[in-house]
Amino acid sequence: MRTTDVLVVGAGATGLYLSCLLKHHHIEHLVIDSKPGPSTHSRSIGIHPASFQLLDEIGVLGDIRAHATLVASGQAFDRQRFLGTLPLGSVLTLPQFRTEAILERHANPVSYNTTFDGYHHHGDSIHIDTSTGPIRASTVIGADGMHSSVRKAMTIESTPIPYPYSFFMGDMHDNTSFGADAVIFLHPDGMTESFPLSDNKRRWVVMKRGDEDETIEGLVNEIQFRTGHAPDPATSSMFSVFKAYRHLAPRMHDRNVFLAGDAAHVTSPIGGQGMNLGWLNARDLIRNWDEPAIYEAIAKRRAGTVIRRAEFNMSLGGKSQWHRLRCAGVRLVLNLPIRTWLTRRFTMQDL
């Protein structure tokens, strides 16, 4: 039987960051993941200033800055009519698989193709069943995503709840004049978001109306209809259709078994705060795992705040018969001093 101090289940952004942090503190640990290898899908791209100190602590911030795109501001439009600008300070964009690749280079080696099959407490230790053999550990951290096997083994009755919103997105060559700015387009049928990426790419995210053609060509048609811009579908390096979910586990620990990241909570991707929230979880867990109730209280408070904000952002950008009034409100807010507060809120500096 293999033995270790800590077993990390899941080698996504949260699990890999946990491994880097444990390694930084010289804590023996193993990392397992059921996937056959590292992810190649871009998914989350936003890295907020609230995470910079966390990434610097484990020695990866410089590497991430070198590969990421700096987003200084966000522009808002009513279709093609300019509404205002929100300063963003220093948000970075980097496809998640690239962020994870940087983290993995600083983490312990990952045992891929290894499923977590359950656990039981044995005195002060935990005996874990995996597809490649048993492991004994002092602590288990489930960072294995929305459909967490660790959460299931903890017998936590909690199912992610789908929102009545669906999206499709694609990364394509940037043929706009927005440069390093992020952009949001409000439209009666639903919002469109656009973010700069490295290699002269731009991510487009469209809130679905419901009758669109779910192909990259359908996405481009909607972008052109709602914004006037027409990226080239032949340059697409990623295309995805997805629903938004919410989830907040009613409890996040079973003695020395913990949940972190999407295993503990899921928020809508609108606002791009989920990955950063997982990193904050990891930092707080390492600080408080001798007092799990404190960790759980902090994690629930932060997750609840981020979930509520994402819900507000989705409702603000959704299909609306009050489109003109909504745009007038956005224009007003983006031209008042309150936008400084909005910047701190969007970049997670107030959490």
mmCIF file of C-alpha atoms in Angstrom:
data_model
loop_
_atom_site.group_PDB
_atom_site.id
_atom_site.type_symbol
_atom_site.label_atom_id
_atom_site.label_comp_id
_atom_site.label_asym_id
_atom_site.label_seq_id
_atom_site.Cartn_x
_atom_site.Cartn_y
_atom_site.Cartn_z
ATOM 1 C CA MET A 1 0.000 0.000 0.000
ATOM 2 C CA ARG A 2 1.317 3.414 -0.957
ATOM 3 C CA THR A 3 1.439 5.965 1.856
ATOM 4 C CA THR A 4 1.541 9.758 1.820
ATOM 5 C CA ASP A 5 0.605 12.703 4.006
ATOM 6 C CA VAL A 6 -1.910 14.191 1.559
ATOM 7 C CA LEU A 7 -3.741 12.755 -1.444
ATOM 8 C CA VAL A 8 -4.985 15.320 -3.969
ATOM 9 C CA VAL A 9 -7.733 13.954 -6.216
ATOM 10 C CA GLY A 10 -7.988 15.895 -9.466
ATOM 11 C CA ALA A 11 -5.300 17.538 -11.600
ATOM 12 C CA GLY A 12 -7.222 20.542 -12.867
ATOM 13 C CA ALA A 13 -6.343 24.128 -12.022
ATOM 14 C CA THR A 14 -7.261 23.767 -8.327
ATOM 15 C CA GLY A 15 -5.623 20.375 -7.788
ATOM 16 C CA LEU A 16 -2.398 21.407 -9.511
ATOM 17 C CA TYR A 17 -2.256 24.647 -7.540
ATOM 18 C CA LEU A 18 -2.772 22.631 -4.356
ATOM 19 C CA SER A 19 0.130 20.398 -5.297
ATOM 20 C CA CYS A 20 2.362 23.424 -5.925
ATOM 21 C CA LEU A 21 1.364 24.900 -2.565
ATOM 22 C CA LEU A 22 1.939 21.634 -0.695
ATOM 23 C CA LYS A 23 5.310 21.273 -2.394
ATOM 24 C CA HIS A 24 6.178 24.860 -1.431
ATOM 25 C CA HIS A 25 5.461 23.983 2.209
ATOM 26 C CA HIS A 26 7.417 20.690 1.938
ATOM 27 C CA ILE A 27 4.326 18.541 2.586
ATOM 28 C CA GLU A 28 4.500 15.019 1.156
ATOM 29 C CA HIS A 29 1.623 14.333 -1.232
ATOM 30 C CA LEU A 30 0.369 12.418 -4.258
ATOM 31 C CA VAL A 31 -1.846 13.662 -7.094
ATOM 32 C CA ILE A 32 -4.197 11.350 -9.005
ATOM 33 C CA ASP A 33 -6.591 11.991 -11.857
ATOM 34 C CA SER A 34 -8.907 9.759 -13.847
ATOM 35 C CA LYS A 35 -8.099 11.525 -17.134
ATOM 36 C CA PRO A 36 -5.613 9.890 -19.505
ATOM 37 C CA GLY A 37 -3.443 13.005 -19.467
ATOM 38 C CA PRO A 38 -3.376 16.803 -19.226
ATOM 39 C CA SER A 39 -6.397 18.689 -20.528
ATOM 40 C CA THR A 40 -6.138 20.407 -23.921
ATOM 41 C CA HIS A 41 -9.396 22.418 -23.693
ATOM 42 C CA SER A 42 -9.137 26.134 -22.951
ATOM 43 C CA ARG A 43 -12.265 26.580 -20.747
ATOM 44 C CA SER A 44 -11.515 29.317 -18.191
ATOM 45 C CA ILE A 45 -9.187 32.111 -19.308
ATOM 46 C CA GLY A 46 -9.427 34.893 -16.685
ATOM 47 C CA ILE A 47 -6.724 35.327 -14.023
ATOM 48 C CA HIS A 48 -7.676 38.130 -11.644
ATOM 49 C CA PRO A 49 -5.421 40.363 -9.520
ATOM 50 C CA ALA A 50 -6.758 38.591 -6.414
ATOM 51 C CA SER A 51 -4.803 35.522 -7.567
ATOM 52 C CA PHE A 52 -1.480 37.215 -8.289
ATOM 53 C CA GLN A 53 -0.125 36.877 -4.755
ATOM 54 C CA LEU A 54 -1.234 33.228 -4.656
ATOM 55 C CA LEU A 55 0.592 32.464 -7.907
ATOM 56 C CA ASP A 56 3.645 34.440 -6.881
ATOM 57 C CA GLU A 57 3.916 32.445 -3.637
ATOM 58 C CA ILE A 58 4.441 29.215 -5.583
ATOM 59 C CA GLY A 59 6.784 30.842 -8.105
ATOM 60 C CA VAL A 60 4.648 30.727 -11.268
ATOM 61 C CA LEU A 61 3.376 34.301 -11.657
ATOM 62 C CA GLY A 62 6.295 35.388 -13.846
ATOM 63 C CA ASP A 63 5.818 32.430 -16.192
ATOM 64 C CA ILE A 64 2.085 33.079 -16.427
ATOM 65 C CA ARG A 65 2.603 36.791 -17.132
ATOM 66 C CA ALA A 66 5.076 35.886 -19.881
ATOM 67 C CA HIS A 67 2.471 33.798 -21.721
ATOM 68 C CA ALA A 68 -0.746 35.672 -20.843
ATOM 69 C CA THR A 69 -2.426 38.729 -22.349
ATOM 70 C CA LEU A 70 -2.882 41.804 -20.168
ATOM 71 C CA VAL A 71 -6.422 43.193 -20.313
ATOM 72 C CA ALA A 72 -6.397 46.813 -19.192
ATOM 73 C CA SER A 73 -10.068 47.715 -19.699
ATOM 74 C CA GLY A 74 -13.472 46.493 -20.761
ATOM 75 C CA GLN A 75 -15.716 48.240 -23.251
ATOM 76 C CA ALA A 76 -19.509 47.981 -23.326
ATOM 77 C CA PHE A 77 -21.715 48.364 -26.393
ATOM 78 C CA ASP A 78 -25.407 48.360 -27.213
ATOM 79 C CA ARG A 79 -24.927 46.260 -30.292
ATOM 80 C CA GLN A 80 -22.593 48.692 -32.140
ATOM 81 C CA ARG A 81 -23.264 51.818 -30.040
ATOM 82 C CA PHE A 82 -20.577 52.573 -27.437
ATOM 83 C CA LEU A 83 -21.822 52.781 -23.831
ATOM 84 C CA GLY A 84 -18.688 53.167 -21.722
ATOM 85 C CA THR A 85 -15.443 51.696 -20.406
ATOM 86 C CA LEU A 86 -14.620 49.861 -17.184
ATOM 87 C CA PRO A 87 -10.942 49.954 -16.111
ATOM 88 C CA LEU A 88 -9.754 46.443 -15.242
ATOM 89 C CA GLY A 89 -6.273 47.264 -13.994
ATOM 90 C CA SER A 90 -4.320 44.121 -14.764
ATOM 91 C CA VAL A 91 -6.555 41.126 -15.492
ATOM 92 C CA LEU A 92 -4.723 38.429 -17.437
ATOM 93 C CA THR A 93 -6.160 36.024 -20.000
ATOM 94 C CA LEU A 94 -4.587 32.647 -20.677
ATOM 95 C CA PRO A 95 -6.330 29.475 -21.884
ATOM 96 C CA GLN A 96 -6.771 27.149 -18.929
ATOM 97 C CA PHE A 97 -4.792 24.282 -20.436
ATOM 98 C CA ARG A 98 -1.776 26.598 -20.682
ATOM 99 C CA THR A 99 -2.224 27.752 -17.084
ATOM 100 C CA GLU A 100 -2.473 24.118 -15.991
ATOM 101 C CA ALA A 101 0.649 23.213 -17.984
ATOM 102 C CA ILE A 102 2.613 25.889 -16.114
ATOM 103 C CA LEU A 103 1.262 24.703 -12.764
ATOM 104 C CA GLU A 104 2.002 21.074 -13.610
ATOM 105 C CA ARG A 105 5.646 21.866 -14.275
ATOM 106 C CA HIS A 106 5.916 23.067 -10.655
ATOM 107 C CA ALA A 107 3.683 20.392 -9.091
ATOM 108 C CA ASN A 108 4.367 16.806 -8.071
ATOM 109 C CA PRO A 109 4.021 14.263 -10.899
ATOM 110 C CA VAL A 110 0.384 13.348 -11.609
ATOM 111 C CA SER A 111 -0.762 9.730 -11.673
ATOM 112 C CA TYR A 112 -3.183 9.835 -14.610
ATOM 113 C CA ASN A 113 -5.647 7.040 -15.469
ATOM 114 C CA THR A 114 -6.225 6.576 -11.750
ATOM 115 C CA THR A 115 -9.783 6.723 -10.440
ATOM 116 C CA PHE A 116 -10.772 7.462 -6.851
ATOM 117 C CA ASP A 117 -13.112 4.635 -5.772
ATOM 118 C CA GLY A 118 -13.829 5.442 -2.120
ATOM 119 C CA TYR A 119 -12.306 5.742 1.334
ATOM 120 C CA HIS A 120 -12.748 4.833 4.967
ATOM 121 C CA HIS A 121 -11.250 6.227 8.137
ATOM 122 C CA HIS A 122 -8.898 3.985 10.050
ATOM 123 C CA GLY A 123 -7.940 5.726 13.262
ATOM 124 C CA ASP A 124 -6.186 8.971 12.321
ATOM 125 C CA SER A 125 -5.449 7.819 8.779
ATOM 126 C CA ILE A 126 -7.582 7.318 5.682
ATOM 127 C CA HIS A 127 -7.530 4.210 3.520
ATOM 128 C CA ILE A 128 -8.323 5.117 -0.082
ATOM 129 C CA ASP A 129 -9.332 2.727 -2.852
ATOM 130 C CA THR A 130 -8.102 3.619 -6.333
ATOM 131 C CA SER A 131 -8.031 1.820 -9.664
ATOM 132 C CA THR A 132 -4.266 1.370 -9.359
ATOM 133 C CA GLY A 133 -4.223 0.130 -5.774
ATOM 134 C CA PRO A 134 -4.865 1.298 -2.205
ATOM 135 C CA ILE A 135 -3.326 4.431 -0.690
ATOM 136 C CA ARG A 136 -3.056 5.420 2.954
ATOM 137 C CA ALA A 137 -3.006 9.158 3.735
ATOM 138 C CA SER A 138 -3.535 11.551 6.616
ATOM 139 C CA THR A 139 -5.613 13.966 4.491
ATOM 140 C CA VAL A 140 -7.587 13.725 1.254
ATOM 141 C CA ILE A 141 -8.515 16.766 -0.833
ATOM 142 C CA GLY A 142 -11.150 16.334 -3.515
ATOM 143 C CA ALA A 143 -10.465 18.810 -6.305
ATOM 144 C CA ASP A 144 -12.070 16.591 -8.921
ATOM 145 C CA GLY A 145 -14.657 18.901 -10.410
ATOM 146 C CA MET A 146 -18.399 19.390 -10.544
ATOM 147 C CA HIS A 147 -19.168 15.643 -10.593
ATOM 148 C CA SER A 148 -16.714 14.885 -7.789
ATOM 149 C CA SER A 149 -16.118 11.247 -6.847
ATOM 150 C CA VAL A 150 -14.809 12.411 -3.479
ATOM 151 C CA ARG A 151 -18.002 14.342 -2.778
ATOM 152 C CA LYS A 152 -20.033 11.261 -3.700
ATOM 153 C CA ALA A 153 -17.927 9.101 -1.366
ATOM 154 C CA MET A 154 -18.591 11.640 1.410
ATOM 155 C CA THR A 155 -22.330 10.860 0.866
ATOM 156 C CA ILE A 156 -23.103 14.526 0.333
ATOM 157 C CA GLU A 157 -26.501 14.808 -1.321
ATOM 158 C CA SER A 158 -25.886 17.749 -3.626
ATOM 159 C CA THR A 159 -26.516 18.015 -7.356
ATOM 160 C CA PRO A 160 -25.383 20.916 -9.573
ATOM 161 C CA ILE A 161 -28.416 22.931 -10.672
ATOM 162 C CA PRO A 162 -28.623 24.082 -14.314
ATOM 163 C CA TYR A 163 -29.534 27.696 -15.026
ATOM 164 C CA PRO A 164 -31.973 28.512 -17.825
ATOM 165 C CA TYR A 165 -29.028 29.902 -19.801
ATOM 166 C CA SER A 166 -26.880 28.226 -22.421
ATOM 167 C CA PHE A 167 -23.849 29.565 -24.265
ATOM 168 C CA PHE A 168 -21.575 28.800 -27.129
ATOM 169 C CA MET A 169 -18.059 30.063 -27.524
ATOM 170 C CA GLY A 170 -15.099 29.931 -29.851
ATOM 171 C CA ASP A 171 -11.510 31.143 -30.086
ATOM 172 C CA MET A 172 -10.727 32.678 -33.477
ATOM 173 C CA HIS A 173 -8.286 35.047 -35.146
ATOM 174 C CA ASP A 174 -8.804 38.587 -33.862
ATOM 175 C CA ASN A 175 -9.842 40.749 -36.817
ATOM 176 C CA THR A 176 -11.275 43.520 -34.608
ATOM 177 C CA SER A 177 -9.682 46.815 -33.564
ATOM 178 C CA PHE A 178 -10.212 46.168 -29.833
ATOM 179 C CA GLY A 179 -6.609 45.173 -29.215
ATOM 180 C CA ALA A 180 -6.099 44.215 -25.548
ATOM 181 C CA ASP A 181 -9.572 45.327 -24.434
ATOM 182 C CA ALA A 182 -12.349 42.995 -23.355
ATOM 183 C CA VAL A 183 -15.753 43.835 -24.811
ATOM 184 C CA ILE A 184 -19.359 43.109 -23.927
ATOM 185 C CA PHE A 185 -22.182 43.645 -26.402
ATOM 186 C CA LEU A 186 -25.727 43.932 -25.059
ATOM 187 C CA HIS A 187 -28.508 42.808 -27.392
ATOM 188 C CA PRO A 188 -32.243 42.089 -26.930
ATOM 189 C CA ASP A 189 -31.520 38.393 -27.663
ATOM 190 C CA GLY A 190 -28.722 38.144 -25.093
ATOM 191 C CA MET A 191 -25.198 39.364 -24.514
ATOM 192 C CA THR A 192 -21.990 38.598 -26.362
ATOM 193 C CA GLU A 193 -18.613 38.719 -24.596
ATOM 194 C CA SER A 194 -15.244 39.004 -26.285
ATOM 195 C CA PHE A 195 -11.772 38.671 -24.730
ATOM 196 C CA PRO A 196 -8.272 39.034 -26.176
ATOM 197 C CA LEU A 197 -5.960 36.033 -26.112
ATOM 198 C CA SER A 198 -2.344 35.493 -27.047
ATOM 199 C CA ASP A 199 -1.287 34.647 -30.622
ATOM 200 C CA ASN A 200 -3.691 37.307 -31.947
ATOM 201 C CA LYS A 201 -6.731 35.239 -30.973
ATOM 202 C CA ARG A 202 -9.990 36.428 -29.453
ATOM 203 C CA ARG A 203 -12.561 34.457 -27.489
ATOM 204 C CA TRP A 204 -16.241 35.025 -28.289
ATOM 205 C CA VAL A 205 -18.989 33.886 -25.883
ATOM 206 C CA VAL A 206 -22.637 34.225 -26.936
ATOM 207 C CA MET A 207 -25.647 33.700 -24.680
ATOM 208 C CA LYS A 208 -27.938 31.453 -26.712
ATOM 209 C CA ARG A 209 -31.402 32.480 -27.714
ATOM 210 C CA GLY A 210 -32.380 28.853 -28.201
ATOM 211 C CA ASP A 211 -32.796 28.343 -31.936
ATOM 212 C CA GLU A 212 -29.232 28.929 -33.146
ATOM 213 C CA ASP A 213 -27.251 26.526 -35.284
ATOM 214 C CA GLU A 214 -24.855 24.945 -32.772
ATOM 215 C CA THR A 215 -21.793 24.994 -35.027
ATOM 216 C CA ILE A 216 -18.841 27.346 -35.333
ATOM 217 C CA GLU A 217 -20.558 28.851 -38.396
ATOM 218 C CA GLY A 218 -23.721 29.363 -36.341
ATOM 219 C CA LEU A 219 -21.701 31.100 -33.649
ATOM 220 C CA VAL A 220 -20.119 33.440 -36.203
ATOM 221 C CA ASN A 221 -23.536 34.242 -37.681
ATOM 222 C CA GLU A 222 -24.826 35.215 -34.225
ATOM 223 C CA ILE A 223 -21.734 37.306 -33.495
ATOM 224 C CA GLN A 224 -22.244 39.209 -36.737
ATOM 225 C CA PHE A 225 -25.987 39.633 -36.104
ATOM 226 C CA ARG A 226 -25.545 40.897 -32.547
ATOM 227 C CA THR A 227 -22.302 42.884 -32.830
ATOM 228 C CA GLY A 228 -21.539 43.631 -36.476
ATOM 229 C CA HIS A 229 -18.233 41.756 -36.241
ATOM 230 C CA ALA A 230 -17.483 38.665 -38.300
ATOM 231 C CA PRO A 231 -14.580 36.492 -37.145
ATOM 232 C CA ASP A 232 -13.378 33.834 -39.580
ATOM 233 C CA PRO A 233 -14.653 30.364 -38.560
ATOM 234 C CA ALA A 234 -11.768 28.762 -40.467
ATOM 235 C CA THR A 235 -9.376 30.167 -37.829
ATOM 236 C CA SER A 236 -11.197 28.523 -34.916
ATOM 237 C CA SER A 237 -8.965 26.691 -32.430
ATOM 238 C CA MET A 238 -11.751 25.915 -29.961
ATOM 239 C CA PHE A 239 -15.546 25.654 -30.108
ATOM 240 C CA SER A 240 -17.894 24.638 -27.318
ATOM 241 C CA VAL A 241 -21.579 24.662 -26.393
ATOM 242 C CA PHE A 242 -22.354 24.564 -22.685
ATOM 243 C CA LYS A 243 -24.920 25.257 -19.977
ATOM 244 C CA ALA A 244 -24.317 27.308 -16.851
ATOM 245 C CA TYR A 245 -24.684 25.617 -13.462
ATOM 246 C CA ARG A 246 -24.643 26.527 -9.814
ATOM 247 C CA HIS A 247 -23.635 24.346 -6.901
ATOM 248 C CA LEU A 248 -22.675 24.871 -3.271
ATOM 249 C CA ALA A 249 -21.985 21.751 -1.234
ATOM 250 C CA PRO A 250 -23.855 21.773 2.114
ATOM 251 C CA ARG A 251 -20.645 20.612 3.783
ATOM 252 C CA MET A 252 -17.061 20.568 2.587
ATOM 253 C CA HIS A 253 -15.281 18.203 4.953
ATOM 254 C CA ASP A 254 -15.574 14.823 6.618
ATOM 255 C CA ARG A 255 -12.970 14.982 9.376
ATOM 256 C CA ASN A 256 -9.759 15.100 7.313
ATOM 257 C CA VAL A 257 -11.386 14.700 3.881
ATOM 258 C CA PHE A 258 -11.996 18.040 2.146
ATOM 259 C CA LEU A 259 -13.574 19.484 -0.978
ATOM 260 C CA ALA A 260 -12.083 22.370 -2.963
ATOM 261 C CA GLY A 261 -12.736 24.122 -6.270
ATOM 262 C CA ASP A 262 -15.628 22.901 -8.419
ATOM 263 C CA ALA A 263 -16.041 19.845 -6.187
ATOM 264 C CA ALA A 264 -17.150 22.262 -3.452
ATOM 265 C CA HIS A 265 -18.940 24.887 -5.509
ATOM 266 C CA VAL A 266 -19.790 25.743 -9.111
ATOM 267 C CA THR A 267 -20.568 29.187 -10.430
ATOM 268 C CA SER A 268 -21.551 30.460 -13.852
ATOM 269 C CA PRO A 269 -18.521 31.202 -16.048
ATOM 270 C CA ILE A 270 -19.859 34.716 -16.674
ATOM 271 C CA GLY A 271 -17.342 36.941 -14.925
ATOM 272 C CA GLY A 272 -14.599 34.317 -15.111
ATOM 273 C CA GLN A 273 -14.089 33.907 -11.368
ATOM 274 C CA GLY A 274 -14.469 30.136 -10.808
ATOM 275 C CA MET A 275 -10.830 29.115 -11.330
ATOM 276 C CA ASN A 276 -9.593 31.958 -9.137
ATOM 277 C CA LEU A 277 -12.093 30.956 -6.456
ATOM 278 C CA GLY A 278 -10.624 27.444 -6.466
ATOM 279 C CA TRP A 279 -7.145 28.845 -5.842
ATOM 280 C CA LEU A 280 -8.424 30.912 -2.933
ATOM 281 C CA ASN A 281 -9.989 27.691 -1.570
ATOM 282 C CA ALA A 282 -6.643 25.942 -1.751
ATOM 283 C CA ARG A 283 -4.830 28.718 0.092
ATOM 284 C CA ASP A 284 -7.504 28.881 2.801
ATOM 285 C CA LEU A 285 -7.564 25.094 3.180
ATOM 286 C CA ILE A 286 -3.810 24.861 3.724
ATOM 287 C CA ARG A 287 -4.094 27.599 6.346
ATOM 288 C CA ASN A 288 -7.046 26.053 8.174
ATOM 289 C CA TRP A 289 -7.113 22.289 7.731
ATOM 290 C CA ASP A 290 -6.599 21.825 11.481
ATOM 291 C CA GLU A 291 -9.825 23.849 11.882
ATOM 292 C CA PRO A 292 -12.068 22.542 9.086
ATOM 293 C CA ALA A 293 -15.129 24.489 10.247
ATOM 294 C CA ILE A 294 -13.246 27.736 9.657
ATOM 295 C CA TYR A 295 -12.197 26.630 6.178
ATOM 296 C CA GLU A 296 -15.761 25.644 5.331
ATOM 297 C CA ALA A 297 -17.192 28.954 6.570
ATOM 298 C CA ILE A 298 -14.700 30.979 4.511
ATOM 299 C CA ALA A 299 -15.223 28.857 1.393
ATOM 300 C CA LYS A 300 -19.020 29.036 1.615
ATOM 301 C CA ARG A 301 -19.007 32.810 2.163
ATOM 302 C CA ARG A 302 -16.750 33.463 -0.828
ATOM 303 C CA ALA A 303 -18.541 30.995 -3.096
ATOM 304 C CA GLY A 304 -21.949 32.397 -2.168
ATOM 305 C CA THR A 305 -20.771 35.906 -3.059
ATOM 306 C CA VAL A 306 -19.332 34.840 -6.419
ATOM 307 C CA ILE A 307 -22.409 32.762 -7.285
ATOM 308 C CA ARG A 308 -24.729 35.712 -6.594
ATOM 309 C CA ARG A 309 -22.581 38.030 -8.696
ATOM 310 C CA ALA A 310 -22.523 35.613 -11.618
ATOM 311 C CA GLU A 311 -26.304 35.260 -11.431
ATOM 312 C CA PHE A 312 -26.688 39.038 -11.543
ATOM 313 C CA ASN A 313 -24.345 39.278 -14.535
ATOM 314 C CA MET A 314 -26.305 36.597 -16.400
ATOM 315 C CA SER A 315 -29.653 38.219 -15.688
ATOM 316 C CA LEU A 316 -28.267 41.622 -16.727
ATOM 317 C CA GLY A 317 -27.041 40.222 -20.014
ATOM 318 C CA GLY A 318 -29.960 37.908 -20.784
ATOM 319 C CA LYS A 319 -32.723 38.151 -23.324
ATOM 320 C CA SER A 320 -34.807 41.205 -22.372
ATOM 321 C CA GLN A 321 -37.771 43.242 -23.514
ATOM 322 C CA TRP A 322 -36.341 46.138 -21.480
ATOM 323 C CA HIS A 323 -33.200 46.392 -23.564
ATOM 324 C CA ARG A 324 -33.142 50.191 -23.973
ATOM 325 C CA LEU A 325 -33.627 50.756 -20.257
ATOM 326 C CA ARG A 326 -30.869 48.236 -19.470
ATOM 327 C CA CYS A 327 -28.441 49.959 -21.826
ATOM 328 C CA ALA A 328 -29.254 53.366 -20.343
ATOM 329 C CA GLY A 329 -28.477 51.998 -16.878
ATOM 330 C CA VAL A 330 -25.164 50.517 -18.013
ATOM 331 C CA ARG A 331 -24.176 53.773 -19.715
ATOM 332 C CA LEU A 332 -24.967 55.725 -16.535
ATOM 333 C CA VAL A 333 -23.018 53.403 -14.230
ATOM 334 C CA LEU A 334 -19.940 53.329 -16.501
ATOM 335 C CA ASN A 335 -19.766 57.116 -16.465
ATOM 336 C CA LEU A 336 -20.061 57.609 -12.689
ATOM 337 C CA PRO A 337 -17.436 57.239 -9.907
ATOM 338 C CA ILE A 338 -19.142 53.967 -8.909
ATOM 339 C CA ARG A 339 -17.206 52.258 -11.672
ATOM 340 C CA THR A 340 -14.155 52.176 -9.349
ATOM 341 C CA TRP A 341 -16.176 49.953 -7.019
ATOM 342 C CA LEU A 342 -17.263 47.873 -10.005
ATOM 343 C CA THR A 343 -13.632 47.351 -11.014
ATOM 344 C CA ARG A 344 -12.747 45.996 -7.566
ATOM 345 C CA ARG A 345 -15.837 43.789 -7.629
ATOM 346 C CA PHE A 346 -15.176 42.367 -11.088
ATOM 347 C CA THR A 347 -11.487 41.680 -10.375
ATOM 348 C CA MET A 348 -12.252 39.949 -7.051
ATOM 349 C CA GLN A 349 -10.213 42.435 -5.021
ATOM 350 C CA ASP A 350 -13.029 42.855 -2.492
ATOM 351 C CA LEU A 351 -13.338 39.149 -1.555
#
